[in-house]
mmCIF file with all atom_site columns, C-alpha atoms in Angstrom:
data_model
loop_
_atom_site.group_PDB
_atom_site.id
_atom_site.type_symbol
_atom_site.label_atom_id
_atom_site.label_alt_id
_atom_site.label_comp_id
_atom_site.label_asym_id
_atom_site.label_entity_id
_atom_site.label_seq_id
_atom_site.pdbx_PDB_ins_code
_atom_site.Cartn_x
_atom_site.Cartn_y
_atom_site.Cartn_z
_atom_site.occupancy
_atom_site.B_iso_or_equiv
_atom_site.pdbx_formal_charge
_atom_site.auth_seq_id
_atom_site.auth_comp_id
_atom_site.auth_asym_id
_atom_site.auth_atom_id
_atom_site.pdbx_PDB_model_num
ATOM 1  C CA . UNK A 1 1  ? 25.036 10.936 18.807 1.00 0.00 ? 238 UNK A CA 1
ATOM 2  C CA . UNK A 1 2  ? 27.099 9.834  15.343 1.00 0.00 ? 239 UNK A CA 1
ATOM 3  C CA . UNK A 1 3  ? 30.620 10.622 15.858 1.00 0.00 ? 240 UNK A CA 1
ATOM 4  C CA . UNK A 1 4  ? 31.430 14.254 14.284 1.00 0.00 ? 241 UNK A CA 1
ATOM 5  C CA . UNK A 1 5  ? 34.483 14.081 11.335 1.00 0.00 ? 242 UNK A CA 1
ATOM 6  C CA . UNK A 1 6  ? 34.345 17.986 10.772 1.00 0.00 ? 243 UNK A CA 1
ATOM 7  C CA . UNK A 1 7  ? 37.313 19.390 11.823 1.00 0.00 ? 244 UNK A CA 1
ATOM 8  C CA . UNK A 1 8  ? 37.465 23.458 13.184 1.00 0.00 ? 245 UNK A CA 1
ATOM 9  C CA . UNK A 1 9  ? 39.885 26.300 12.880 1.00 0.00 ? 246 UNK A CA 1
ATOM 10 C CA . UNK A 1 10 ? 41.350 28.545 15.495 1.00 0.00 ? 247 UNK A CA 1
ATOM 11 C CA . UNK A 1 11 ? 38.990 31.279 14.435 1.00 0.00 ? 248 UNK A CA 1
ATOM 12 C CA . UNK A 1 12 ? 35.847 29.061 14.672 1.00 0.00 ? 249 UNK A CA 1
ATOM 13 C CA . UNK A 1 13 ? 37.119 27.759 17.918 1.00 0.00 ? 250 UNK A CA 1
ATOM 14 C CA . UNK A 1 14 ? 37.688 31.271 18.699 1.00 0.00 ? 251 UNK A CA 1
ATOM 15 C CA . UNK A 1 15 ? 34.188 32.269 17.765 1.00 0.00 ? 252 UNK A CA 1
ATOM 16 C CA . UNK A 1 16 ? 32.483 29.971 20.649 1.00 0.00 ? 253 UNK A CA 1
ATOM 17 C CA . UNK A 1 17 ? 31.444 32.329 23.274 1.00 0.00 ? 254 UNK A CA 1
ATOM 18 C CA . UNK A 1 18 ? 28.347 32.185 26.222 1.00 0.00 ? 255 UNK A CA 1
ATOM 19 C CA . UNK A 1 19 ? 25.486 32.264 23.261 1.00 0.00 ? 256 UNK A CA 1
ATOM 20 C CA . UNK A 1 20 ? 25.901 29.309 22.168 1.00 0.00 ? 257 UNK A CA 1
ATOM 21 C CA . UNK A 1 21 ? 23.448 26.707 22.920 1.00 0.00 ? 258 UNK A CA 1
ATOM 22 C CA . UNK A 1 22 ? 24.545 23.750 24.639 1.00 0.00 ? 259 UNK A CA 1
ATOM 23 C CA . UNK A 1 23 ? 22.730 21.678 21.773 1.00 0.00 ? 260 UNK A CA 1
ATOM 24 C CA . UNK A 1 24 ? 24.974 22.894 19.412 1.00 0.00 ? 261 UNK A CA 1
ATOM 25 C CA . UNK A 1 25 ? 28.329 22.836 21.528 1.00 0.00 ? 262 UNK A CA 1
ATOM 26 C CA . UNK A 1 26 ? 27.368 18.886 22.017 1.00 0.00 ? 263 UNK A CA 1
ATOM 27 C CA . UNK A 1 27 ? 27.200 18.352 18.410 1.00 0.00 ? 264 UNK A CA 1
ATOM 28 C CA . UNK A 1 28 ? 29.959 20.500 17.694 1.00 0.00 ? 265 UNK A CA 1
ATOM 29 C CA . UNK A 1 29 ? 32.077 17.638 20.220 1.00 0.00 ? 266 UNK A CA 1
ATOM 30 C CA . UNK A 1 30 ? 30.627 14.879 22.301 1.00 0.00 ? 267 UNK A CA 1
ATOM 31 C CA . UNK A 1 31 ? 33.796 15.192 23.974 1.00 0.00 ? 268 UNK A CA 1
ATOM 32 C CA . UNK A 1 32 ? 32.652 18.766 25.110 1.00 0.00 ? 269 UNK A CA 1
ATOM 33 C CA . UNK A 1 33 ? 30.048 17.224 27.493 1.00 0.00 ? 270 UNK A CA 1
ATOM 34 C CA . UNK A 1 34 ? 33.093 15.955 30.148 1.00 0.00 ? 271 UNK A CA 1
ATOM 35 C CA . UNK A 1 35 ? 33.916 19.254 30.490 1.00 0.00 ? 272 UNK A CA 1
ATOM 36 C CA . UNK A 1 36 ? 30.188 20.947 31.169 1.00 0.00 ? 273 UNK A CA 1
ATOM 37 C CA . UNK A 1 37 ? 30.065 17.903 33.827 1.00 0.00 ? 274 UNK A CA 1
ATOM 38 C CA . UNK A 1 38 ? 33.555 18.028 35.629 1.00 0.00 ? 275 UNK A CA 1
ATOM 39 C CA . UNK A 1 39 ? 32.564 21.913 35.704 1.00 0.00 ? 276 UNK A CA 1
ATOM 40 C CA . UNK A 1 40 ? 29.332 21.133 37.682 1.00 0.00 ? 277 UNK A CA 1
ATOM 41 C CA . UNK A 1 41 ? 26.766 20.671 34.919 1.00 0.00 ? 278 UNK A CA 1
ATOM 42 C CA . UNK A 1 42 ? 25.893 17.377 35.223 1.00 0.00 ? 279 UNK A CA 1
ATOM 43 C CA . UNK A 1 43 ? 22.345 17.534 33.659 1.00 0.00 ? 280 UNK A CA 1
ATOM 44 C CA . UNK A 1 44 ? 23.512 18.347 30.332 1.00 0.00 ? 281 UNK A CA 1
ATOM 45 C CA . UNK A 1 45 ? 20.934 15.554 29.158 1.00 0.00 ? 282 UNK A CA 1
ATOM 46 C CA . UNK A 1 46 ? 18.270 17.012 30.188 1.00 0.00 ? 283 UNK A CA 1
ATOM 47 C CA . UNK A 1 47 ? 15.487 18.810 27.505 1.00 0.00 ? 284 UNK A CA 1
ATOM 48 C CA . UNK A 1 48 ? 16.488 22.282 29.605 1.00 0.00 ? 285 UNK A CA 1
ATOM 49 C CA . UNK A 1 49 ? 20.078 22.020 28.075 1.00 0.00 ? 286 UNK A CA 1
ATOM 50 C CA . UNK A 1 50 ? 18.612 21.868 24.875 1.00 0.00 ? 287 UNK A CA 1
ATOM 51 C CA . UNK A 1 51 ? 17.066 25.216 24.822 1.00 0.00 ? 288 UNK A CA 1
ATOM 52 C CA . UNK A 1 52 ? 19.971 27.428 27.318 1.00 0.00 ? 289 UNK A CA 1
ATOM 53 C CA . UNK A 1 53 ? 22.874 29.021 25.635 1.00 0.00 ? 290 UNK A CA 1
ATOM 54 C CA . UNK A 1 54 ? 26.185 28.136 27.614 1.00 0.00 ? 291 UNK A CA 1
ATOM 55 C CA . UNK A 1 55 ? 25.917 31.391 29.652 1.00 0.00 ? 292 UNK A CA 1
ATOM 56 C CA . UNK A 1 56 ? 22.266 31.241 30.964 1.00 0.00 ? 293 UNK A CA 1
ATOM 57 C CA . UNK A 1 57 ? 23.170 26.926 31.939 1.00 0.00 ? 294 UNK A CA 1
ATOM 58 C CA . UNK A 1 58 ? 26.128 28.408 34.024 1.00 0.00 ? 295 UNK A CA 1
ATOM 59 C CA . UNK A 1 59 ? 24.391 31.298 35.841 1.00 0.00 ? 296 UNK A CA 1
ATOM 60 C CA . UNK A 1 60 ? 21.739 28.765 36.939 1.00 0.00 ? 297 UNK A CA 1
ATOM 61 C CA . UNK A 1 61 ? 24.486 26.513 38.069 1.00 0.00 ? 298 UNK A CA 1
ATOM 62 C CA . UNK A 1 62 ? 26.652 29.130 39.950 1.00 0.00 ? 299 UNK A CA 1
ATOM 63 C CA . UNK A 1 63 ? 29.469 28.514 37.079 1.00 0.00 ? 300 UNK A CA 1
ATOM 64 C CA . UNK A 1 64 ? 32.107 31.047 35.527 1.00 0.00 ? 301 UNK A CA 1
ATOM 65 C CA . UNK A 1 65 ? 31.228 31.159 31.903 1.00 0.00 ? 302 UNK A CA 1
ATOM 66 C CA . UNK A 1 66 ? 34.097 32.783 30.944 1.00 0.00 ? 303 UNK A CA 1
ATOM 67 C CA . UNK A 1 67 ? 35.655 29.443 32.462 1.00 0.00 ? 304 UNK A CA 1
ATOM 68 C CA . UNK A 1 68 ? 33.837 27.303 30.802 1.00 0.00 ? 305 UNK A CA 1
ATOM 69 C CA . UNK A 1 69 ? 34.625 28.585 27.656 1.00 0.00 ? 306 UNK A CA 1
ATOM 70 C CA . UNK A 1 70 ? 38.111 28.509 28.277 1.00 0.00 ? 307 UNK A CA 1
ATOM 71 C CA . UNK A 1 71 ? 38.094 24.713 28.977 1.00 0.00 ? 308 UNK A CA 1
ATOM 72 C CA . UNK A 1 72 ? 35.813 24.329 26.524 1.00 0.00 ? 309 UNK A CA 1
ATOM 73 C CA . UNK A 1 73 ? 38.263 26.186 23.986 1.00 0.00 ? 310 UNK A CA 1
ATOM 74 C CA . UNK A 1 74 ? 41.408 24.420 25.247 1.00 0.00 ? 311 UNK A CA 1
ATOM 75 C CA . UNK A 1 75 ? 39.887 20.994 24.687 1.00 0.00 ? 312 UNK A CA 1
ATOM 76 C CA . UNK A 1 76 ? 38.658 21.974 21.214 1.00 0.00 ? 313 UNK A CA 1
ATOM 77 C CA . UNK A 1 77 ? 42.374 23.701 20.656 1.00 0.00 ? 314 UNK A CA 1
ATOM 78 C CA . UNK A 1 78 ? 43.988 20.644 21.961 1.00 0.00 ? 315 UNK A CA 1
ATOM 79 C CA . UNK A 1 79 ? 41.836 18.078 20.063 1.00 0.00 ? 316 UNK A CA 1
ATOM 80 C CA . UNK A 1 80 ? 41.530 20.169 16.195 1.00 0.00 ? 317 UNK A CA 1
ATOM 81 C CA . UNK A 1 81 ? 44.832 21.868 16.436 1.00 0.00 ? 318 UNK A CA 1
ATOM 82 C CA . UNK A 1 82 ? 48.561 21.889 16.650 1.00 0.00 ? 319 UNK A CA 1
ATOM 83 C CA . UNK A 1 83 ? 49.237 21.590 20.342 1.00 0.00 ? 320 UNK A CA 1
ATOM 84 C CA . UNK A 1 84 ? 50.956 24.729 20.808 1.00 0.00 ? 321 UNK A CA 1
ATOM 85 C CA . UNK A 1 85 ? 47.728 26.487 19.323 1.00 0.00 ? 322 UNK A CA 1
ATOM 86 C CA . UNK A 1 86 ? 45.869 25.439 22.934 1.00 0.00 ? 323 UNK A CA 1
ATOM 87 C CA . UNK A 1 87 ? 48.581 27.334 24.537 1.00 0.00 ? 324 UNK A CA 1
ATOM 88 C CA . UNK A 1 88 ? 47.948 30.722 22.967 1.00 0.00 ? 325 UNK A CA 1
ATOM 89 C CA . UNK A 1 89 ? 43.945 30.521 24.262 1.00 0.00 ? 326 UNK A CA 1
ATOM 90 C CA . UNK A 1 90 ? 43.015 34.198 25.660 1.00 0.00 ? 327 UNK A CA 1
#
């Protein structure tokens, strides 16, 4: 995977919720795959990830999406914005 240069707002951080796919949260940030796999998803490689949103890959892994998304959205915070942004995550 090429390393990603785009850089995301609070609102498009915001915007990730359980749809996504877990395609497009990997290309979003690499970095985001540490955090599926310290949360128990350690087959994010597999051609299954590919096609389950974030949501449906938690369910069949006994995660809490909601979560998920929250470390998911306090990395991305963290990494793309001012630190105190991360902070204010809801």
């Amino acid at each position: 995977m090429e390393e990603n240069t785009k850089t995301y707002t609070a609102e498009e951080i915001d915007a990730i919720d359980g749809s996504l796919p877990i395609y497009q949260l990997l290309e979003m940030d690499p970095g985001n795959a540490a955090i599926l796999m310290a949360s128990g998803m350690a087959c994010i490689t597999c051609p299954a990830a590919y096609m389950e949103s974030i949501e449906e890959a938690c369910v069949v892994h006994g995660m809490d999406p909601e979560q998920v998304l929250d470390d998911v959205k306090y990395y991305m915070k963290k990494k793309y914005l001012e630190e105190d942004a991360a902070d204010e995550i809801d």
